[in-house]
XYZ file of C-alpha atoms in Angstrom:
343
model
C 0.000 0.000 0.000
C 1.614 3.330 -1.067
C 2.501 5.750 1.713
C 0.085 8.535 2.338
C 1.362 11.957 1.381
C 0.032 15.488 1.529
C -3.186 16.187 -0.320
C -2.748 17.722 -3.788
C -2.727 21.499 -3.961
C -4.984 21.628 -7.032
C -8.290 21.768 -5.094
C -6.901 24.532 -2.887
C -5.787 26.534 -5.917
C -9.156 25.991 -7.582
C -10.987 27.186 -4.467
C -8.733 30.245 -4.249
C -9.342 31.060 -7.905
C -13.093 30.725 -7.454
C -12.954 33.013 -4.435
C -10.893 35.581 -6.359
C -13.296 35.543 -9.303
C -16.294 36.009 -7.025
C -14.563 38.922 -5.362
C -13.757 40.480 -8.738
C -17.305 40.088 -10.092
C -18.803 41.485 -6.894
C -16.446 44.466 -6.983
C -17.152 45.283 -10.651
C -20.763 44.116 -10.854
C -22.060 47.424 -12.343
C -19.479 47.278 -15.140
C -20.418 43.651 -15.829
C -24.105 44.578 -16.115
C -23.314 47.498 -18.428
C -21.107 45.304 -20.643
C -23.732 42.555 -20.835
C -26.477 45.073 -21.662
C -24.302 46.696 -24.327
C -23.532 43.366 -25.989
C -27.183 42.273 -25.896
C -28.481 45.560 -27.340
C -25.893 45.661 -30.136
C -26.447 41.969 -30.928
C -30.200 42.539 -31.205
C -29.658 45.581 -33.432
C -27.290 43.651 -35.716
C -29.730 40.747 -36.027
C -32.466 43.235 -36.897
C -30.116 44.825 -39.416
C -29.194 41.507 -41.030
C -32.819 40.424 -41.420
C -35.845 42.740 -41.717
C -33.923 45.985 -42.302
C -31.760 44.564 -45.085
C -34.724 42.888 -46.781
C -36.818 46.070 -46.669
C -33.955 48.227 -47.919
C -33.128 45.785 -50.726
C -36.772 45.784 -51.855
C -36.821 49.592 -51.795
C -33.656 49.821 -53.878
C -35.037 47.313 -56.370
C -38.129 49.476 -56.780
C -36.001 52.599 -57.104
C -33.682 51.057 -59.710
C -36.709 49.939 -61.726
C -37.900 53.510 -62.054
C -37.434 54.922 -65.524
C -35.981 58.377 -66.009
C -38.647 61.056 -65.980
C -41.345 58.721 -64.656
C -42.631 59.131 -61.124
C -42.790 55.922 -59.106
C -43.001 54.925 -55.489
C -40.385 53.233 -53.297
C -39.878 52.964 -49.549
C -37.355 55.708 -48.861
C -37.768 55.282 -45.104
C -36.537 51.695 -45.336
C -33.384 52.860 -47.119
C -32.683 55.556 -44.555
C -33.485 53.262 -41.621
C -30.989 50.671 -42.821
C -28.338 53.344 -43.316
C -28.851 54.806 -39.835
C -28.836 51.505 -37.961
C -25.768 50.320 -39.871
C -23.912 53.554 -39.079
C -24.853 53.490 -35.385
C -23.941 49.837 -34.839
C -20.667 50.147 -36.748
C -19.681 53.238 -34.803
C -20.600 51.568 -31.499
C -18.512 48.505 -32.333
C -15.603 50.749 -33.317
C -15.867 52.604 -30.004
C -15.818 49.475 -27.803
C -11.997 49.237 -27.527
C -11.849 52.838 -26.303
C -14.561 52.207 -23.710
C -12.644 49.148 -22.515
C -9.440 51.205 -22.248
C -11.135 53.971 -20.264
C -12.744 51.487 -17.859
C -9.558 49.456 -17.470
C -7.469 52.483 -16.566
C -9.985 54.231 -14.329
C -12.109 51.577 -12.596
C -10.282 48.272 -12.966
C -6.898 49.368 -11.585
C -6.472 53.122 -11.180
C -9.296 53.647 -8.685
C -8.325 50.655 -6.532
C -4.699 51.729 -6.328
C -5.724 55.297 -5.592
C -8.171 54.345 -2.822
C -5.940 51.703 -1.258
C -8.335 48.831 -1.969
C -5.598 46.957 -3.816
C -3.184 47.200 -0.880
C -5.920 45.959 1.429
C -6.436 42.924 -0.808
C -2.699 42.207 -0.732
C -2.828 41.986 3.058
C -5.666 39.426 2.910
C -3.596 36.656 1.362
C -3.819 37.747 -2.303
C -0.363 38.393 -3.738
C 0.018 41.409 -6.054
C 0.819 39.161 -9.010
C -2.243 36.964 -8.457
C -4.359 40.073 -7.903
C -3.265 41.458 -11.282
C -3.686 38.090 -13.015
C -7.300 37.785 -11.859
C -7.920 41.460 -12.633
C -6.836 40.999 -16.252
C -7.848 37.419 -17.047
C -11.563 37.632 -16.274
C -12.169 40.906 -18.203
C -10.055 39.595 -21.093
C -12.320 36.554 -21.444
C -15.495 38.647 -21.283
C -14.148 41.274 -23.710
C -13.009 38.601 -26.183
C -16.320 36.731 -26.054
C -18.531 39.810 -26.295
C -16.540 41.622 -28.966
C -16.032 38.443 -30.987
C -19.776 37.775 -31.038
C -20.544 41.326 -32.169
C -17.890 41.212 -34.904
C -19.377 37.965 -36.240
C -22.885 39.438 -36.232
C -21.666 42.619 -37.939
C -19.985 40.611 -40.696
C -23.178 38.604 -41.095
C -25.258 41.786 -41.393
C -22.840 43.339 -43.893
C -22.781 40.162 -46.011
C -26.585 40.065 -46.084
C -26.677 43.529 -47.695
C -23.634 43.213 -49.941
C -24.803 43.345 -53.559
C -28.441 43.912 -52.539
C -28.401 47.383 -50.974
C -26.969 50.034 -53.272
C -25.630 52.193 -50.429
C -24.043 49.312 -48.480
C -20.507 50.131 -47.409
C -17.620 48.571 -49.303
C -15.529 45.933 -47.520
C -12.544 48.313 -47.363
C -14.442 51.231 -45.834
C -12.438 52.491 -42.846
C -14.859 51.527 -40.073
C -16.431 48.544 -41.834
C -13.050 46.926 -42.509
C -12.279 46.475 -38.814
C -15.853 45.976 -37.617
C -16.121 42.973 -39.945
C -13.049 41.146 -38.653
C -11.016 40.009 -35.639
C -8.866 43.132 -35.498
C -11.635 44.725 -33.426
C -11.126 41.996 -30.805
C -7.405 42.715 -30.926
C -8.050 46.437 -30.455
C -10.312 45.716 -27.468
C -7.658 43.569 -25.782
C -5.034 46.200 -26.550
C -7.321 48.778 -24.935
C -7.569 46.564 -21.848
C -3.783 46.311 -21.721
C -3.167 50.026 -22.313
C -5.652 50.977 -19.608
C -4.222 48.494 -17.115
C -0.666 49.654 -17.664
C -1.761 53.288 -17.340
C -3.500 52.457 -14.066
C -0.371 50.832 -12.673
C 1.815 53.736 -13.748
C -0.398 56.583 -12.501
C -2.138 54.808 -9.587
C -4.928 57.351 -9.995
C -8.205 56.943 -11.840
C -8.523 60.087 -13.926
C -4.957 60.282 -15.320
C -5.071 56.535 -16.021
C -8.360 56.924 -17.906
C -6.939 59.671 -20.120
C -3.603 57.921 -20.712
C -5.194 54.573 -21.523
C -7.602 56.225 -23.921
C -4.883 58.197 -25.718
C -2.661 55.125 -25.952
C -5.479 53.083 -27.482
C -6.180 55.829 -30.024
C -2.471 55.799 -30.916
C -2.558 52.018 -31.364
C -5.582 52.301 -33.656
C -3.971 54.997 -35.811
C -0.622 53.199 -36.087
C -2.213 49.840 -36.901
C -4.446 51.455 -39.541
C -1.327 52.776 -41.274
C 0.633 49.555 -40.812
C -2.080 47.108 -41.890
C -1.822 47.573 -45.703
C 1.923 46.827 -45.545
C 1.669 43.574 -43.586
C 0.676 41.509 -46.630
C 2.050 41.716 -50.206
C -0.172 43.893 -52.375
C -1.257 43.105 -55.928
C -0.025 45.448 -58.674
C -1.993 46.182 -61.835
C -0.890 48.213 -64.862
C -3.480 49.852 -67.109
C -3.417 52.200 -70.084
C -3.943 55.941 -69.807
C -7.287 55.679 -71.538
C -8.577 52.993 -69.191
C -7.408 54.636 -65.969
C -6.947 53.043 -62.559
C -9.538 50.314 -62.040
C -8.421 48.289 -59.010
C -11.001 48.111 -56.215
C -9.757 47.692 -52.671
C -7.218 49.173 -50.253
C -4.781 51.258 -52.292
C -1.170 51.082 -51.124
C 0.466 53.054 -53.929
C -0.400 54.374 -57.366
C 1.144 56.497 -60.094
C 2.240 56.509 -63.715
C 4.270 54.081 -65.804
C 6.801 55.643 -68.194
C 7.934 54.298 -71.571
C 10.988 52.792 -69.836
C 8.785 50.877 -67.419
C 9.567 53.066 -64.419
C 6.888 53.609 -61.782
C 6.645 57.244 -60.738
C 4.218 59.302 -58.633
C 1.348 60.809 -60.559
C 2.361 64.341 -61.677
C 0.343 67.364 -60.666
C -2.225 68.237 -63.310
C -3.061 71.977 -63.548
C -6.727 72.942 -63.923
C -6.292 74.106 -67.507
C -5.077 70.634 -68.522
C -7.515 68.719 -66.314
C -10.408 69.559 -68.647
C -8.519 67.700 -71.418
C -7.809 64.638 -69.296
C -4.323 65.845 -68.299
C -2.973 64.671 -71.663
C -0.262 67.340 -71.854
C 0.883 66.686 -68.295
C 1.198 62.949 -68.884
C 2.930 63.491 -72.218
C 5.571 65.697 -70.585
C 6.108 63.027 -67.921
C 6.531 60.327 -70.604
C 3.578 58.418 -69.120
C 2.186 55.481 -71.070
C -0.054 54.036 -68.366
C -0.958 53.809 -64.701
C 0.074 51.405 -61.984
C -1.751 50.593 -58.780
C -0.641 48.517 -55.810
C -3.712 47.500 -53.856
C -5.381 44.802 -51.760
C -8.415 43.176 -53.427
C -11.207 41.523 -51.456
C -9.295 38.202 -51.484
C -6.784 39.795 -49.099
C -9.415 40.521 -46.441
C -8.662 37.530 -44.202
C -4.846 37.513 -44.623
C -4.767 41.196 -43.673
C -7.032 40.636 -40.684
C -5.248 37.580 -39.366
C -1.729 38.985 -39.546
C -2.845 42.342 -38.118
C -4.624 40.572 -35.265
C -1.433 38.591 -34.592
C 0.488 41.867 -34.342
C -2.104 43.243 -31.920
C -1.968 40.112 -29.773
C 1.824 40.396 -29.658
C 1.381 43.964 -28.445
C -1.092 42.741 -25.808
C 1.494 40.212 -24.633
C 4.107 42.977 -24.323
C 1.686 45.178 -22.383
C 0.792 42.316 -20.049
C 4.422 41.357 -19.457
C 5.280 44.976 -18.707
C 2.366 45.263 -16.286
C 3.431 42.175 -14.317
C 7.049 43.329 -14.248
C 5.914 46.709 -12.934
C 3.831 45.092 -10.185
C 6.709 42.849 -9.119
C 9.137 45.761 -9.024
C 6.804 48.127 -7.165
C 5.673 45.565 -4.554
C 8.727 43.321 -4.275
C 10.260 45.214 -1.401
C 6.999 45.228 0.541
C 6.542 41.509 -0.001
C 10.087 40.747 1.151
C 9.606 42.877 4.233
C 6.383 40.980 5.106
C 8.149 37.634 4.733
C 11.061 38.805 6.857
C 8.696 40.011 9.557
C 6.754 36.750 9.497
C 9.954 34.734 9.796
C 11.057 36.802 12.784
């Protein structure tokens, strides 16, 4: 019969984790209710958009397109406008979620607790600073990922339902639609959580952390928007001067092609030559055609996946920095407590 040893520590760790999660949910219950309500409302609006609103708008556009010039006919203009409004509101709301997460993370999740001393009180109740931060970040990260991921999927579903049926539906490469339709929005939300948390640890005050986390998340959004088109090889098309530039998608670069095959920026065309199609300007520049480097619709998922990977790498850096900061700022206190306990 094998000798009896100490009981495994797994049940104790599981009980401690459950206790920590209950404490976290109780402490941030209002934020949890607001997040759940926001996700439910936006999900309902996107389902409404994908179904009845898209169908009504598509029918109205079909009636409008069937109208002959100079002949009065009826179509449901309200359905067209209603679809446009709901699409704009839901897309804007989904775009704003990462910034809301950043503001909450900096102000309420960490900044306020460090400012009021609640965090230090928790550290004296058997919760180490590192475990405190881990629970603080892990639970919101799961909820943010699940909620934002669901809304992104529903938005893509609503956009796909209208694509090709509603004449005013946004193109796939529209600035807000591009991210709202893919996983980069989840990456932005997690980056907002990380930026806010790091700001809270640095400032240890709610209001400065809110502002810093928000500004940092805006900076991440702007930089990633500029970086995204260069993360995947673009397609290049060459067309004649008479045909013009025809590529549809995210344009990376464009210009003229000379008789030697060189690719140059498009020359400035003065107004007096613009009325003639800029023929003199292009002739002086030795232009024989146009070139365009762009991302077609087939690049949608490669662009999204590699950009999301970059954002997740940034989230990992932010998280590592946050834990290193907590260890450095509380290490001396922890050592002093251990020394006192040993004495």
